[in-house]
Amino acid sequence: MARQGMVMALLLVVLASGCLESATGAAMLSQLKPTLAVTASPTHNQVLHGGEDVITVTWSLNATAGTDAEYKKVKVSLCYAPVSQKGREWRKTHDDLKKDKTCQFKVTEQAYAATGTVEYRVALDVPTATYFVRAYALDASGTKVAYGQTLPGATFDVVSITGVTTSIKVAAAVFSTFSVASLAFFFYIEKRKKNN
């Protein structure tokens, strides 16, 4: 009986802490102030290549935004555009930022400045898709308190690497040649054994 009481008490504590966290700690995108003006160097629908092209991201405080005294850091990310989220639950936008899967590729996280610029070489592991850039302003505790993004008009495409490099092609050619030569050699040896 005491064991059941302990289990029930533990269950209540876990449920209460989960409710408290969802009531206080979860930031919602719809509740953040869009106080950052964000621009990115790619033009609308420009195609970038993973490992080759560089994106220049600039952010600044909107003139009508008010104060930015609580902003301590800025976090900039590459985010899947709505067209690249269709039919892909692992890329979906969610208002609860803990559940949001839109912005999976970190560009930078650095000390906040009212105006800032960063250059980012598109990583090789960024999948082929359409993207936009979003920047979050973080307070001293690391909580997202404001944001800005290049949507809706400034999306761009990233083409990831195919994985077939010149060295792989050369290795495939060498091994193919070796296998054909080995087959011919062993065929010759077998034929010679039969004749003796």
Short mmCIF file of C-alpha atoms in Angstrom, two decimals:
data_model
loop_
_atom_site.label_atom_id
_atom_site.label_comp_id
_atom_site.label_asym_id
_atom_site.label_seq_id
_atom_site.Cartn_x
_atom_site.Cartn_y
_atom_site.Cartn_z
CA MET A 1 0.00 0.00 0.00
CA ALA A 2 2.82 2.38 0.86
CA ARG A 3 4.42 1.59 -2.48
CA GLN A 4 1.27 2.59 -4.40
CA GLY A 5 1.07 5.84 -2.44
CA MET A 6 4.68 6.61 -3.30
CA VAL A 7 4.11 5.88 -6.98
CA MET A 8 1.02 8.13 -7.05
CA ALA A 9 2.90 10.95 -5.29
CA LEU A 10 5.78 10.65 -7.77
CA LEU A 11 3.33 10.68 -10.68
CA LEU A 12 1.68 13.85 -9.35
CA VAL A 13 5.05 15.57 -8.94
CA VAL A 14 6.06 14.70 -12.53
CA LEU A 15 2.73 15.91 -13.92
CA ALA A 16 2.86 19.13 -11.89
CA SER A 17 6.42 19.90 -13.01
CA GLY A 18 5.45 19.28 -16.64
CA CYS A 19 2.48 21.64 -16.36
CA LEU A 20 4.60 24.28 -14.66
CA GLU A 21 7.25 24.05 -17.38
CA SER A 22 4.69 24.39 -20.16
CA ALA A 23 3.09 27.34 -18.39
CA THR A 24 6.29 29.27 -17.74
CA GLY A 25 9.32 28.02 -19.68
CA ALA A 26 8.09 27.34 -23.19
CA ALA A 27 8.55 30.22 -25.61
CA MET A 28 6.01 30.54 -28.39
CA LEU A 29 6.98 32.03 -31.73
CA SER A 30 3.67 33.89 -31.90
CA GLN A 31 4.49 35.61 -28.59
CA LEU A 32 7.97 36.80 -29.59
CA LYS A 33 8.36 40.34 -30.82
CA PRO A 34 9.59 40.62 -34.44
CA THR A 35 12.10 43.33 -33.54
CA LEU A 36 15.04 42.24 -35.69
CA ALA A 37 15.37 43.16 -39.35
CA VAL A 38 17.20 40.31 -41.06
CA THR A 39 18.63 40.22 -44.58
CA ALA A 40 20.63 37.55 -46.38
CA SER A 41 22.83 37.92 -49.44
CA PRO A 42 21.20 35.32 -51.72
CA THR A 43 18.56 36.74 -54.02
CA HIS A 44 15.10 35.21 -54.13
CA ASN A 45 15.24 31.69 -55.62
CA GLN A 46 19.04 31.81 -56.02
CA VAL A 47 20.66 28.36 -56.01
CA LEU A 48 23.57 27.83 -53.60
CA HIS A 49 25.88 24.81 -53.43
CA GLY A 50 26.87 23.09 -50.18
CA GLY A 51 30.53 23.52 -49.30
CA GLU A 52 31.06 26.22 -51.93
CA ASP A 53 28.80 29.24 -51.58
CA VAL A 54 28.81 31.82 -48.77
CA ILE A 55 25.78 33.58 -47.29
CA THR A 56 26.17 37.00 -45.69
CA VAL A 57 23.53 37.55 -43.00
CA THR A 58 22.88 41.00 -41.56
CA TRP A 59 20.58 41.88 -38.68
CA SER A 60 19.64 45.13 -37.02
CA LEU A 61 17.09 46.43 -34.56
CA ASN A 62 13.89 47.65 -36.23
CA ALA A 63 13.51 51.41 -35.93
CA THR A 64 10.04 50.99 -34.40
CA ALA A 65 11.01 48.08 -32.13
CA GLY A 66 11.75 50.01 -28.97
CA THR A 67 14.51 48.93 -26.63
CA ASP A 68 16.90 46.01 -26.89
CA ALA A 69 18.32 46.26 -23.36
CA GLU A 70 17.46 42.65 -22.48
CA TYR A 71 19.12 41.19 -25.60
CA LYS A 72 22.43 39.54 -24.70
CA LYS A 73 23.03 37.13 -27.61
CA VAL A 74 21.84 36.59 -31.14
CA LYS A 75 21.35 33.14 -32.67
CA VAL A 76 21.09 32.91 -36.47
CA SER A 77 19.84 29.76 -38.22
CA LEU A 78 19.04 28.40 -41.66
CA CYS A 79 15.38 27.38 -41.72
CA TYR A 80 13.29 25.26 -44.06
CA ALA A 81 10.89 27.36 -46.13
CA PRO A 82 7.21 26.29 -46.11
CA VAL A 83 7.55 24.70 -49.55
CA SER A 84 10.25 22.34 -48.21
CA GLN A 85 8.16 21.39 -45.18
CA LYS A 86 5.23 19.89 -47.10
CA GLY A 87 4.94 16.18 -46.41
CA ARG A 88 7.97 16.22 -44.10
CA GLU A 89 6.96 16.15 -40.44
CA TRP A 90 10.61 16.35 -39.34
CA ARG A 91 10.81 19.88 -40.82
CA LYS A 92 7.46 21.27 -39.62
CA THR A 93 6.99 24.68 -38.05
CA HIS A 94 5.48 24.58 -34.57
CA ASP A 95 4.52 27.59 -32.49
CA ASP A 96 6.10 26.04 -29.38
CA LEU A 97 9.81 26.67 -30.01
CA LYS A 98 10.83 23.53 -28.11
CA LYS A 99 8.89 21.47 -30.67
CA ASP A 100 9.73 23.61 -33.71
CA LYS A 101 11.78 21.79 -36.35
CA THR A 102 12.03 24.58 -38.90
CA CYS A 103 15.47 25.97 -38.03
CA GLN A 104 17.83 23.01 -37.74
CA PHE A 105 21.07 24.52 -39.06
CA LYS A 106 22.95 26.94 -36.82
CA VAL A 107 24.75 29.75 -38.60
CA THR A 108 26.09 31.51 -35.50
CA GLU A 109 25.41 32.30 -31.87
CA GLN A 110 27.29 35.33 -30.62
CA ALA A 111 27.08 38.38 -28.38
CA TYR A 112 24.28 40.71 -29.40
CA ALA A 113 25.01 43.97 -31.19
CA ALA A 114 22.26 46.29 -32.45
CA THR A 115 23.69 45.78 -35.93
CA GLY A 116 25.63 42.69 -36.91
CA THR A 117 26.88 40.73 -39.88
CA VAL A 118 28.11 37.18 -40.26
CA GLU A 119 29.38 35.19 -43.23
CA TYR A 120 28.43 31.52 -43.40
CA ARG A 121 29.72 28.94 -45.86
CA VAL A 122 26.86 26.54 -46.57
CA ALA A 123 27.78 23.30 -44.82
CA LEU A 124 28.13 20.09 -46.78
CA ASP A 125 25.51 18.34 -44.64
CA VAL A 126 22.75 20.84 -45.40
CA PRO A 127 20.13 18.92 -47.43
CA THR A 128 18.77 20.05 -50.78
CA ALA A 129 15.77 22.29 -50.00
CA THR A 130 14.45 25.85 -50.03
CA TYR A 131 15.54 27.94 -47.03
CA PHE A 132 15.19 31.29 -45.30
CA VAL A 133 17.20 32.84 -42.46
CA ARG A 134 15.87 33.51 -38.95
CA ALA A 135 17.63 35.31 -36.09
CA TYR A 136 16.62 35.07 -32.43
CA ALA A 137 17.55 37.56 -29.73
CA LEU A 138 18.34 35.78 -26.45
CA ASP A 139 18.26 37.19 -22.94
CA ALA A 140 20.85 36.51 -20.21
CA SER A 141 19.30 33.10 -19.40
CA GLY A 142 19.38 32.02 -23.06
CA THR A 143 15.62 32.35 -23.55
CA LYS A 144 14.43 33.52 -26.96
CA VAL A 145 12.76 36.91 -26.50
CA ALA A 146 12.58 38.35 -30.03
CA TYR A 147 13.23 37.35 -33.61
CA GLY A 148 13.49 38.45 -37.21
CA GLN A 149 13.53 36.54 -40.49
CA THR A 150 13.88 36.92 -44.22
CA LEU A 151 10.45 35.39 -44.92
CA PRO A 152 8.19 35.67 -46.80
CA GLY A 153 10.00 37.05 -49.84
CA ALA A 154 13.65 36.07 -49.52
CA THR A 155 13.93 32.31 -49.90
CA PHE A 156 16.81 30.57 -51.64
CA ASP A 157 17.65 27.02 -52.67
CA VAL A 158 20.56 24.91 -51.47
CA VAL A 159 21.81 21.98 -53.55
CA SER A 160 23.76 19.57 -51.40
CA ILE A 161 26.65 17.51 -52.63
CA THR A 162 25.87 14.32 -54.52
CA GLY A 163 28.50 12.36 -52.64
CA VAL A 164 30.21 11.30 -55.88
CA THR A 165 33.54 13.08 -55.95
CA THR A 166 36.35 12.78 -58.48
CA SER A 167 38.35 10.55 -56.15
CA ILE A 168 35.43 8.12 -55.84
CA LYS A 169 35.08 8.00 -59.63
CA VAL A 170 38.81 7.28 -60.01
CA ALA A 171 38.70 4.56 -57.35
CA ALA A 172 35.68 2.94 -59.04
CA ALA A 173 37.47 2.97 -62.41
CA VAL A 174 40.66 1.46 -60.93
CA PHE A 175 38.79 -1.32 -59.12
CA SER A 176 36.65 -2.07 -62.18
CA THR A 177 39.75 -2.34 -64.34
CA PHE A 178 41.45 -4.54 -61.74
CA SER A 179 38.43 -6.87 -61.54
CA VAL A 180 38.28 -7.31 -65.33
CA ALA A 181 42.05 -7.91 -65.49
CA SER A 182 41.83 -10.43 -62.62
CA LEU A 183 38.99 -12.27 -64.36
CA ALA A 184 40.98 -12.46 -67.60
CA PHE A 185 44.13 -13.64 -65.75
CA PHE A 186 42.33 -16.41 -63.85
CA PHE A 187 40.47 -17.46 -67.00
CA TYR A 188 43.83 -17.79 -68.76
CA ILE A 189 45.30 -19.83 -65.86
CA GLU A 190 42.31 -22.21 -65.80
CA LYS A 191 42.45 -22.69 -69.57
CA ARG A 192 46.18 -23.43 -69.36
CA LYS A 193 45.62 -26.04 -66.61
CA LYS A 194 43.02 -27.79 -68.75
CA ASN A 195 45.41 -28.04 -71.71
CA ASN A 196 48.17 -29.70 -69.60
#
